[in-house]
Amino acid sequence: MAQAKPKKNGAVEKKLIGMADVVIAAAQRAKDPTFAIPIRALSNVSFNPRKGLIEMGEKKQARSFFNVGMAKKFMQTMLVADALSELQRADLTTSLREIYYRTKHTIQDSHENTFDTQDESDPIIEDLEVSLVALREELHVRAENSGSIVGPVVFGDDGDRVDCAKLGKGGYSVPSIVEPEYLEIRRCTADFLLLVEKGTQWNRLSEDKFWRRYNCVLLTGNGQPPRGVRRLARRLHEEHRLPVYVLVDNDPWGYYIYSVVKQGSINLAFESQRMAIPKAKFIGLSSADPERYELPRNVGIKLNDKDITRAKELLNYRWFQKPAWQEEIKRMLANGLKFELDALANKDFQYLTKKYLPRKLKEKDWLD
Amino acid sequence: MKPAPAVTAVEMGTRQREISVSEFFTKNRHLLGFDNPRKALLTCVKEAVDNSLDACEEAGILPDVTVKLETVADGQTPATPSQATRFRVTVTDNGPGIVRAQVPRIFAKLLYGSKFHRMRMSRGQQGIGISAAGMYGQLTTGKPVKVISRTGPRATAHYFEVQIDTKKNEPLVHENKQIEWTQPQGTEVAIEVEGRYQKGRASVDEWLEQTSIANPHVRLVYHTPEGETKEYPRTYHELPPSPKEIKPHPYGIEFGMLLKMLQDTKSHTVAGFLAGDFCRVSPALAEDICKAAKLSPDTKPRGVKPHLAEVLYKTLQTTKIMAPPTNCISPIGEKAILSGLYKQIKGEFYTAVSRPPAVYRGNPFIIEAGLAFGKGPEESVKPQQAAMPLAEGEDHGQDTELARVIRYANRVPLLFQQSACATFKAVLNTTWRNYGMTQSRGALPAGPMVIFVHMASVWVPFTSESKEAIADYDEIQKEIRLALREAGRRLGIFLRRKERAAGEFRRRNIFDLYIEEVVEACNRLKGGKLPTEQLKEQLHKIASTRTGGLKTDEALGKTGAGPEGLPHSIIVTMEGIEGEAEVAQQAATAPVIAGTATQSDQRLVAKAPVKAGKKSKSVAAIKDKAGQQDLFVEPASPVKKAVPPKRRPTATRNIRKGK
Ligand SMILES: Nc1ncnc2c1ncn2[C@@H]1O[C@H](COP(=O)(O)OP(=O)(O)O)[C@@H](O)[C@H]1O
Ligand SMILES: [Mg+2]
């Protein structure tokens, strides 16, 4: 599995240099230099029900230099490729934001910037990930560290032993790159993994030592889980056979977070292979919970127009076609309400730890 | 408190006396344009120049007018022009001159003139102009008006110094002698006045510049108080057709006027009076009117009783009478307007519209409009240079410069009370957005543009006695709008065409811009070992074949094809001029005696070479080119399953926003 670092870097760097070769070769033959970039959109992904994964399709779009609409993007693509290859050569990792600053400058003899905002450079990095079939980690681009883990698991991080059972209620901050060559899982005695959408609930569970009582690992990504968090969950699931449960708000965004954890994202579908956890379960909040746990209607929030459109879109996704899921989403639409995890505090500050999750686990009340 | 003592008729009688003209003048100076020293200086110039132009045109002479402003030391050391409070205004023309006997009264008697008693289009109207200026000078400096006049090469020139007897409103001649004068014919007036000289809005400089725009047949030389000489050359070599005198139209008169006309007429019967003193009233119609007014046609005009006169007046207003003849007005004409705009305003596009004559309240009038758009071809081609590269979130400050309106009544610029003027209202009420301009609600359009509006009429209705704004009659408003709409439509065509060309142009530019970046990136990727010059050259070659070298020039209108669908317009590009090329050529080749002037917006020497004669190819040929243009689309992309480059917003994005 864990390939030696230098060899891997060499491969990625070669791919990046290959982009320069495309330009040179086209120029020699008086052709318009063009890259074929796989399309990162719903139109170009398919759901593989057997594997339970979203997979990227074959559709590609041309990015040509001598086309008014694409010229700037083409130029930007070359600049990003150049910056990425610099990282490879120097064996450094960096953030999306730093790449933006590294590649931003004013074009000679003009008042035009190569990039005006980071919104222009981020998608280009994603373009390169899919075109070169290289993971972001392999491109040495890291996301912000924004995940936390606590529970009976021991890591080796740069030679340091990190026992997540002995880090108090703060836990261990999940690095953005958790590939085996960067982070080693030395021991894991937990029975399952609970991936919590929000930091608030993760803190509550950690403070209440829920993980000790139920012998589990608590993981959060503070919202949409970053890649490091997803990848770590996947590794614990794969390497230590931990069942994964996902706890999110009851709204379309929560469903979507769950689906990304489970079968991958549309945007970076090719990464599903290494990120997705097809066996992950949705433990809550379910649209059935308010009734079952007697949450008063007044702690709900009315679905707005966007929520409704979004929920209807989800209903059409191939991976939400199971009857239980159709029922789940339709019930939310029928109620016309969404509920935040925080709303459980209406009953008791420790309701989540003491009543909600224990009952859920006991009743095996989850969706697949 | 004691009640105020009643005033007896005797006491009042002691106060009743003739009002002297100086008192009258002082009380009414704001109506005559002498409200403040700055405006007073302008008014003096204006009155003298108006008279010169009126006189020359009436005499059929192409006007040659020199205006000289000098500071006058007020006892102490001479002040700088901006500080000086006393000036000598000297205006010289090559007009018909003034017969010796008339000079004193013209320059030193208020309300004495040749134009008041006629229905004829002219600049001056009330016979108050030049003598009021003289009066103002006399009151503020005590100096007489100095006049030289010569009626022809064989006549002798006379020199006068005249003042007004302010009690009697009669001229006092201080000096009158024959002199040698270098000019074969013409008039020179010099008045010393208290004034202030300041450039900018509503200045002498602006007024002269605008005068020269609307009067390109005039050669104007201006010696500024700073010692500079500005020449506004003659670019149009025809005199405006001489306007004819007409009799008043019944719809255009007030009741008081009718009473006065009844008193003054030479006719012995009312019918004769109606047919003889009004236009468009035939003897038969006059009889009908009398019948309708229950008035015997043979009544003596002076015998018509006031209440019957009122009936007659009402009848006149309600009877159907043919509109007045319109040959009494002399428009500037499209060619001349173009010529004036072109020589005085730097731009890329010029157009002019003269409306057919129309009538308001029995007064014939003509509206003319013109546009000068752009900053000049040099300016528009070079990419605007931002002072600094932009930080995130910054943008290029949008050009918020608003268009400028220049207004004229009978060829005289109107510099004050813009917002009260019908012309200005019409500009605001025109939807310039339809023609490719930006415009905020209720505001002038934004952009580098000068909007020219002229009203020519026998009787221009002003909003007030000071004659600074044209009154907003529906008929006038409508005509102005129609003229502006047509001019705007042409501007729209021009802008669309330019945009299309700029698209092509920009296309090549961005490639040139990005090639550098792409090549440098490739070079770094290849470890700095790339023959970069060769790669750049190859890419530049591809760029120019892909963007179609020649086609760009065509789209930019550089091939000499005239501006199709753009009558009475001039388009200026770096390469030359299209459209009314002769007009532009005349303007460009007019003799120029360049002064020391460093006027930035003054086209002293037209830089653009003129491509005259190379006027438009056939319409079909141009259509053909347009066809080619359309065929030239994006190069077919080598990837088969290409989809539009627009990426659909991904689910992640949507949902994040919804959150
Ligand atoms: N420069 C001139 N050349 C010839 N005639 C002139 C000149 N200036 C004035 N006049 C005559 O003097 C008259 C009076 O002029 P002015 O007082 O300005 O009144 P207005 O211009 O309203 O008639 C004019 O109508 C014209 O006949
Ligand atoms: Mg006058």
mmCIF file with all atom_site columns, C-alpha atoms in Angstrom, chain A residues 16-17 20-21 23-24 27-28 30-34 36 39-40 60-62 65-68 70-72 74-75 78-79 81-82 85 89 97 100 104-108 110-114 116-117 123 197 224 249 251-253 256 266-267 304 306 310 317, chain B residues 383-386 388-393 396 503 506-507 510-511 513-518 520-527 530 534-535 538-540 542-543 546 634-635 637-639 641-648 650-659:
data_model
loop_
_atom_site.group_PDB
_atom_site.id
_atom_site.type_symbol
_atom_site.label_atom_id
_atom_site.label_alt_id
_atom_site.label_comp_id
_atom_site.label_asym_id
_atom_site.label_entity_id
_atom_site.label_seq_id
_atom_site.pdbx_PDB_ins_code
_atom_site.Cartn_x
_atom_site.Cartn_y
_atom_site.Cartn_z
_atom_site.occupancy
_atom_site.B_iso_or_equiv
_atom_site.pdbx_formal_charge
_atom_site.auth_seq_id
_atom_site.auth_comp_id
_atom_site.auth_asym_id
_atom_site.auth_atom_id
_atom_site.pdbx_PDB_model_num
ATOM 1   C CA . LEU A 1 16  ? 2.826   18.114 -14.388 1.00 0.00 ? 16  LEU A CA 1
ATOM 2   C CA . ILE A 1 17  ? 5.808   18.486 -16.729 1.00 0.00 ? 17  ILE A CA 1
ATOM 3   C CA . ALA A 1 20  ? 4.320   21.821 -20.701 1.00 0.00 ? 20  ALA A CA 1
ATOM 4   C CA . ASP A 1 21  ? 5.006   19.195 -23.317 1.00 0.00 ? 21  ASP A CA 1
ATOM 5   C CA . VAL A 1 23  ? 1.929   23.176 -25.166 1.00 0.00 ? 23  VAL A CA 1
ATOM 6   C CA . ILE A 1 24  ? 5.299   22.741 -26.841 1.00 0.00 ? 24  ILE A CA 1
ATOM 7   C CA . ALA A 1 27  ? 3.012   24.980 -30.871 1.00 0.00 ? 27  ALA A CA 1
ATOM 8   C CA . GLN A 1 28  ? 5.369   23.057 -33.093 1.00 0.00 ? 28  GLN A CA 1
ATOM 9   C CA . ALA A 1 30  ? 0.763   25.097 -35.222 1.00 0.00 ? 30  ALA A CA 1
ATOM 10  C CA . LYS A 1 31  ? -2.158  23.601 -33.309 1.00 0.00 ? 31  LYS A CA 1
ATOM 11  C CA . ASP A 1 32  ? -4.150  25.110 -30.513 1.00 0.00 ? 32  ASP A CA 1
ATOM 12  C CA . PRO A 1 33  ? -2.769  23.694 -27.233 1.00 0.00 ? 33  PRO A CA 1
ATOM 13  C CA . THR A 1 34  ? -5.608  21.889 -25.525 1.00 0.00 ? 34  THR A CA 1
ATOM 14  C CA . ALA A 1 36  ? -8.929  17.433 -21.870 1.00 0.00 ? 36  ALA A CA 1
ATOM 15  C CA . ILE A 1 39  ? -16.021 17.153 -16.130 1.00 0.00 ? 39  ILE A CA 1
ATOM 16  C CA . ARG A 1 40  ? -16.681 17.510 -12.448 1.00 0.00 ? 40  ARG A CA 1
ATOM 17  C CA . LYS A 1 60  ? -14.211 15.572 -20.751 1.00 0.00 ? 60  LYS A CA 1
ATOM 18  C CA . GLN A 1 61  ? -14.135 19.180 -21.695 1.00 0.00 ? 61  GLN A CA 1
ATOM 19  C CA . ALA A 1 62  ? -11.515 20.826 -23.812 1.00 0.00 ? 62  ALA A CA 1
ATOM 20  C CA . PHE A 1 65  ? -5.516  28.328 -25.224 1.00 0.00 ? 65  PHE A CA 1
ATOM 21  C CA . PHE A 1 66  ? -6.675  30.141 -28.338 1.00 0.00 ? 66  PHE A CA 1
ATOM 22  C CA . ASN A 1 67  ? -10.264 30.537 -27.389 1.00 0.00 ? 67  ASN A CA 1
ATOM 23  C CA . VAL A 1 68  ? -11.310 33.847 -25.887 1.00 0.00 ? 68  VAL A CA 1
ATOM 24  C CA . MET A 1 70  ? -10.797 29.813 -22.117 1.00 0.00 ? 70  MET A CA 1
ATOM 25  C CA . ALA A 1 71  ? -7.519  31.592 -22.707 1.00 0.00 ? 71  ALA A CA 1
ATOM 26  C CA . LYS A 1 72  ? -7.262  33.002 -19.238 1.00 0.00 ? 72  LYS A CA 1
ATOM 27  C CA . PHE A 1 74  ? -5.617  27.973 -19.766 1.00 0.00 ? 74  PHE A CA 1
ATOM 28  C CA . MET A 1 75  ? -2.942  30.401 -18.680 1.00 0.00 ? 75  MET A CA 1
ATOM 29  C CA . MET A 1 78  ? -0.268  26.432 -16.511 1.00 0.00 ? 78  MET A CA 1
ATOM 30  C CA . LEU A 1 79  ? 0.608   28.709 -13.609 1.00 0.00 ? 79  LEU A CA 1
ATOM 31  C CA . ALA A 1 81  ? 0.802   23.372 -12.685 1.00 0.00 ? 81  ALA A CA 1
ATOM 32  C CA . ASP A 1 82  ? 4.048   25.273 -12.369 1.00 0.00 ? 82  ASP A CA 1
ATOM 33  C CA . SER A 1 85  ? 5.623   21.130 -9.640  1.00 0.00 ? 85  SER A CA 1
ATOM 34  C CA . ARG A 1 89  ? 10.633  19.500 -6.350  1.00 0.00 ? 89  ARG A CA 1
ATOM 35  C CA . ARG A 1 97  ? -4.720  29.702 -0.231  1.00 0.00 ? 97  ARG A CA 1
ATOM 36  C CA . TYR A 1 100 ? -3.386  31.289 -4.815  1.00 0.00 ? 100 TYR A CA 1
ATOM 37  C CA . LYS A 1 104 ? -0.981  35.677 -8.266  1.00 0.00 ? 104 LYS A CA 1
ATOM 38  C CA . HIS A 1 105 ? 0.816   38.500 -9.991  1.00 0.00 ? 105 HIS A CA 1
ATOM 39  C CA . THR A 1 106 ? 0.155   41.272 -12.439 1.00 0.00 ? 106 THR A CA 1
ATOM 40  C CA . ILE A 1 107 ? 0.612   40.320 -16.042 1.00 0.00 ? 107 ILE A CA 1
ATOM 41  C CA . GLN A 1 108 ? 3.414   42.268 -17.629 1.00 0.00 ? 108 GLN A CA 1
ATOM 42  C CA . SER A 1 110 ? -1.067  45.346 -18.156 1.00 0.00 ? 110 SER A CA 1
ATOM 43  C CA . HIS A 1 111 ? -3.150  45.951 -15.106 1.00 0.00 ? 111 HIS A CA 1
ATOM 44  C CA . GLU A 1 112 ? -4.586  42.485 -15.216 1.00 0.00 ? 112 GLU A CA 1
ATOM 45  C CA . ASN A 1 113 ? -3.955  40.038 -12.412 1.00 0.00 ? 113 ASN A CA 1
ATOM 46  C CA . THR A 1 114 ? -3.305  36.395 -13.161 1.00 0.00 ? 114 THR A CA 1
ATOM 47  C CA . ASP A 1 116 ? -8.261  37.979 -8.865  1.00 0.00 ? 116 ASP A CA 1
ATOM 48  C CA . THR A 1 117 ? -9.601  35.740 -6.117  1.00 0.00 ? 117 THR A CA 1
ATOM 49  C CA . PRO A 1 123 ? -11.209 24.884 -9.135  1.00 0.00 ? 123 PRO A CA 1
ATOM 50  C CA . GLU A 1 197 ? -21.263 16.973 11.867  1.00 0.00 ? 197 GLU A CA 1
ATOM 51  C CA . GLN A 1 224 ? -18.639 19.222 5.791   1.00 0.00 ? 224 GLN A CA 1
ATOM 52  C CA . ASP A 1 249 ? -28.507 17.942 11.438  1.00 0.00 ? 249 ASP A CA 1
ATOM 53  C CA . ASP A 1 251 ? -31.741 19.100 6.819   1.00 0.00 ? 251 ASP A CA 1
ATOM 54  C CA . PRO A 1 252 ? -30.780 18.551 3.166   1.00 0.00 ? 252 PRO A CA 1
ATOM 55  C CA . TRP A 1 253 ? -27.226 19.632 3.913   1.00 0.00 ? 253 TRP A CA 1
ATOM 56  C CA . TYR A 1 256 ? -25.653 15.503 1.701   1.00 0.00 ? 256 TYR A CA 1
ATOM 57  C CA . ILE A 1 266 ? -19.811 14.612 -7.228  1.00 0.00 ? 266 ILE A CA 1
ATOM 58  C CA . ASN A 1 267 ? -17.044 17.151 -7.546  1.00 0.00 ? 267 ASN A CA 1
ATOM 59  C CA . ASN A 1 304 ? -36.777 27.684 3.018   1.00 0.00 ? 304 ASN A CA 1
ATOM 60  C CA . LYS A 1 306 ? -33.603 26.488 -1.258  1.00 0.00 ? 306 LYS A CA 1
ATOM 61  C CA . ARG A 1 310 ? -32.358 20.868 -2.647  1.00 0.00 ? 310 ARG A CA 1
ATOM 62  C CA . TYR A 1 317 ? -30.057 11.046 -6.804  1.00 0.00 ? 317 TYR A CA 1
ATOM 63  C CA . PRO B 2 383 ? -5.686  50.193 -22.832 1.00 0.00 ? 383 PRO B CA 1
ATOM 64  C CA . GLN B 2 384 ? -6.616  52.339 -19.897 1.00 0.00 ? 384 GLN B CA 1
ATOM 65  C CA . GLN B 2 385 ? -3.686  52.297 -17.581 1.00 0.00 ? 385 GLN B CA 1
ATOM 66  C CA . ALA B 2 386 ? -4.588  51.658 -13.997 1.00 0.00 ? 386 ALA B CA 1
ATOM 67  C CA . MET B 2 388 ? -1.691  50.144 -9.647  1.00 0.00 ? 388 MET B CA 1
ATOM 68  C CA . PRO B 2 389 ? -2.541  46.479 -9.902  1.00 0.00 ? 389 PRO B CA 1
ATOM 69  C CA . LEU B 2 390 ? -5.753  45.796 -8.115  1.00 0.00 ? 390 LEU B CA 1
ATOM 70  C CA . ALA B 2 391 ? -6.074  44.114 -4.755  1.00 0.00 ? 391 ALA B CA 1
ATOM 71  C CA . GLU B 2 392 ? -8.732  41.495 -4.144  1.00 0.00 ? 392 GLU B CA 1
ATOM 72  C CA . GLY B 2 393 ? -12.188 43.051 -4.101  1.00 0.00 ? 393 GLY B CA 1
ATOM 73  C CA . HIS B 2 396 ? -11.454 49.626 -11.879 1.00 0.00 ? 396 HIS B CA 1
ATOM 74  C CA . GLY B 2 503 ? -14.065 41.957 -29.269 1.00 0.00 ? 503 GLY B CA 1
ATOM 75  C CA . ARG B 2 506 ? -9.251  42.192 -27.367 1.00 0.00 ? 506 ARG B CA 1
ATOM 76  C CA . ARG B 2 507 ? -9.063  38.623 -28.451 1.00 0.00 ? 507 ARG B CA 1
ATOM 77  C CA . ILE B 2 510 ? -5.350  38.734 -24.432 1.00 0.00 ? 510 ILE B CA 1
ATOM 78  C CA . PHE B 2 511 ? -3.495  36.045 -26.325 1.00 0.00 ? 511 PHE B CA 1
ATOM 79  C CA . LEU B 2 513 ? -0.797  38.993 -22.924 1.00 0.00 ? 513 LEU B CA 1
ATOM 80  C CA . TYR B 2 514 ? -1.112  35.383 -21.853 1.00 0.00 ? 514 TYR B CA 1
ATOM 81  C CA . ILE B 2 515 ? 1.464   33.875 -24.191 1.00 0.00 ? 515 ILE B CA 1
ATOM 82  C CA . GLU B 2 516 ? 4.209   35.389 -22.062 1.00 0.00 ? 516 GLU B CA 1
ATOM 83  C CA . GLU B 2 517 ? 2.792   33.790 -18.924 1.00 0.00 ? 517 GLU B CA 1
ATOM 84  C CA . VAL B 2 518 ? 2.199   30.406 -20.499 1.00 0.00 ? 518 VAL B CA 1
ATOM 85  C CA . GLU B 2 520 ? 7.316   31.217 -18.733 1.00 0.00 ? 520 GLU B CA 1
ATOM 86  C CA . ALA B 2 521 ? 5.321   28.583 -16.853 1.00 0.00 ? 521 ALA B CA 1
ATOM 87  C CA . CYS B 2 522 ? 6.308   25.951 -19.413 1.00 0.00 ? 522 CYS B CA 1
ATOM 88  C CA . ASN B 2 523 ? 9.889   27.027 -19.109 1.00 0.00 ? 523 ASN B CA 1
ATOM 89  C CA . ARG B 2 524 ? 9.879   26.639 -15.350 1.00 0.00 ? 524 ARG B CA 1
ATOM 90  C CA . LEU B 2 525 ? 8.144   23.290 -15.628 1.00 0.00 ? 525 LEU B CA 1
ATOM 91  C CA . LYS B 2 526 ? 10.836  22.155 -18.013 1.00 0.00 ? 526 LYS B CA 1
ATOM 92  C CA . GLY B 2 527 ? 13.494  23.206 -15.567 1.00 0.00 ? 527 GLY B CA 1
ATOM 93  C CA . LEU B 2 530 ? 13.233  25.820 -22.953 1.00 0.00 ? 530 LEU B CA 1
ATOM 94  C CA . GLN B 2 534 ? 10.934  30.104 -30.363 1.00 0.00 ? 534 GLN B CA 1
ATOM 95  C CA . LEU B 2 535 ? 7.895   28.916 -28.424 1.00 0.00 ? 535 LEU B CA 1
ATOM 96  C CA . GLN B 2 538 ? 5.120   29.877 -32.640 1.00 0.00 ? 538 GLN B CA 1
ATOM 97  C CA . LEU B 2 539 ? 2.284   30.769 -30.307 1.00 0.00 ? 539 LEU B CA 1
ATOM 98  C CA . HIS B 2 540 ? 2.024   34.345 -31.603 1.00 0.00 ? 540 HIS B CA 1
ATOM 99  C CA . ILE B 2 542 ? -1.124  30.694 -34.093 1.00 0.00 ? 542 ILE B CA 1
ATOM 100 C CA . ALA B 2 543 ? -2.765  33.613 -32.305 1.00 0.00 ? 543 ALA B CA 1
ATOM 101 C CA . ARG B 2 546 ? -6.761  32.190 -35.226 1.00 0.00 ? 546 ARG B CA 1
ATOM 102 C CA . GLU B 2 634 ? -14.154 29.449 -32.089 1.00 0.00 ? 634 GLU B CA 1
ATOM 103 C CA . PRO B 2 635 ? -11.674 26.988 -33.549 1.00 0.00 ? 635 PRO B CA 1
ATOM 104 C CA . SER B 2 637 ? -11.892 21.917 -30.291 1.00 0.00 ? 637 SER B CA 1
ATOM 105 C CA . PRO B 2 638 ? -9.990  18.692 -30.690 1.00 0.00 ? 638 PRO B CA 1
ATOM 106 C CA . VAL B 2 639 ? -11.846 16.886 -27.942 1.00 0.00 ? 639 VAL B CA 1
ATOM 107 C CA . LYS B 2 641 ? -17.286 15.204 -26.450 1.00 0.00 ? 641 LYS B CA 1
ATOM 108 C CA . ALA B 2 642 ? -16.737 18.841 -25.726 1.00 0.00 ? 642 ALA B CA 1
ATOM 109 C CA . VAL B 2 643 ? -19.322 20.515 -23.586 1.00 0.00 ? 643 VAL B CA 1
ATOM 110 C CA . PRO B 2 644 ? -19.627 24.202 -23.060 1.00 0.00 ? 644 PRO B CA 1
ATOM 111 C CA . PRO B 2 645 ? -16.900 25.402 -20.762 1.00 0.00 ? 645 PRO B CA 1
ATOM 112 C CA . LYS B 2 646 ? -19.418 26.831 -18.363 1.00 0.00 ? 646 LYS B CA 1
ATOM 113 C CA . ARG B 2 647 ? -19.310 24.532 -15.410 1.00 0.00 ? 647 ARG B CA 1
ATOM 114 C CA . ARG B 2 648 ? -22.637 23.863 -13.826 1.00 0.00 ? 648 ARG B CA 1
ATOM 115 C CA . THR B 2 650 ? -21.867 21.755 -8.323  1.00 0.00 ? 650 THR B CA 1
ATOM 116 C CA . ALA B 2 651 ? -24.135 20.436 -5.695  1.00 0.00 ? 651 ALA B CA 1
ATOM 117 C CA . THR B 2 652 ? -21.700 21.364 -2.980  1.00 0.00 ? 652 THR B CA 1
ATOM 118 C CA . ARG B 2 653 ? -21.790 24.969 -3.947  1.00 0.00 ? 653 ARG B CA 1
ATOM 119 C CA . ASN B 2 654 ? -25.522 25.168 -4.042  1.00 0.00 ? 654 ASN B CA 1
ATOM 120 C CA . ILE B 2 655 ? -26.095 23.582 -0.782  1.00 0.00 ? 655 ILE B CA 1
ATOM 121 C CA . ARG B 2 656 ? -23.424 25.611 0.920   1.00 0.00 ? 656 ARG B CA 1
ATOM 122 C CA . LYS B 2 657 ? -25.125 28.746 -0.182  1.00 0.00 ? 657 LYS B CA 1
ATOM 123 C CA . GLY B 2 658 ? -28.461 27.487 0.945   1.00 0.00 ? 658 GLY B CA 1
ATOM 124 C CA . LYS B 2 659 ? -27.126 26.928 4.383   1.00 0.00 ? 659 LYS B CA 1
#
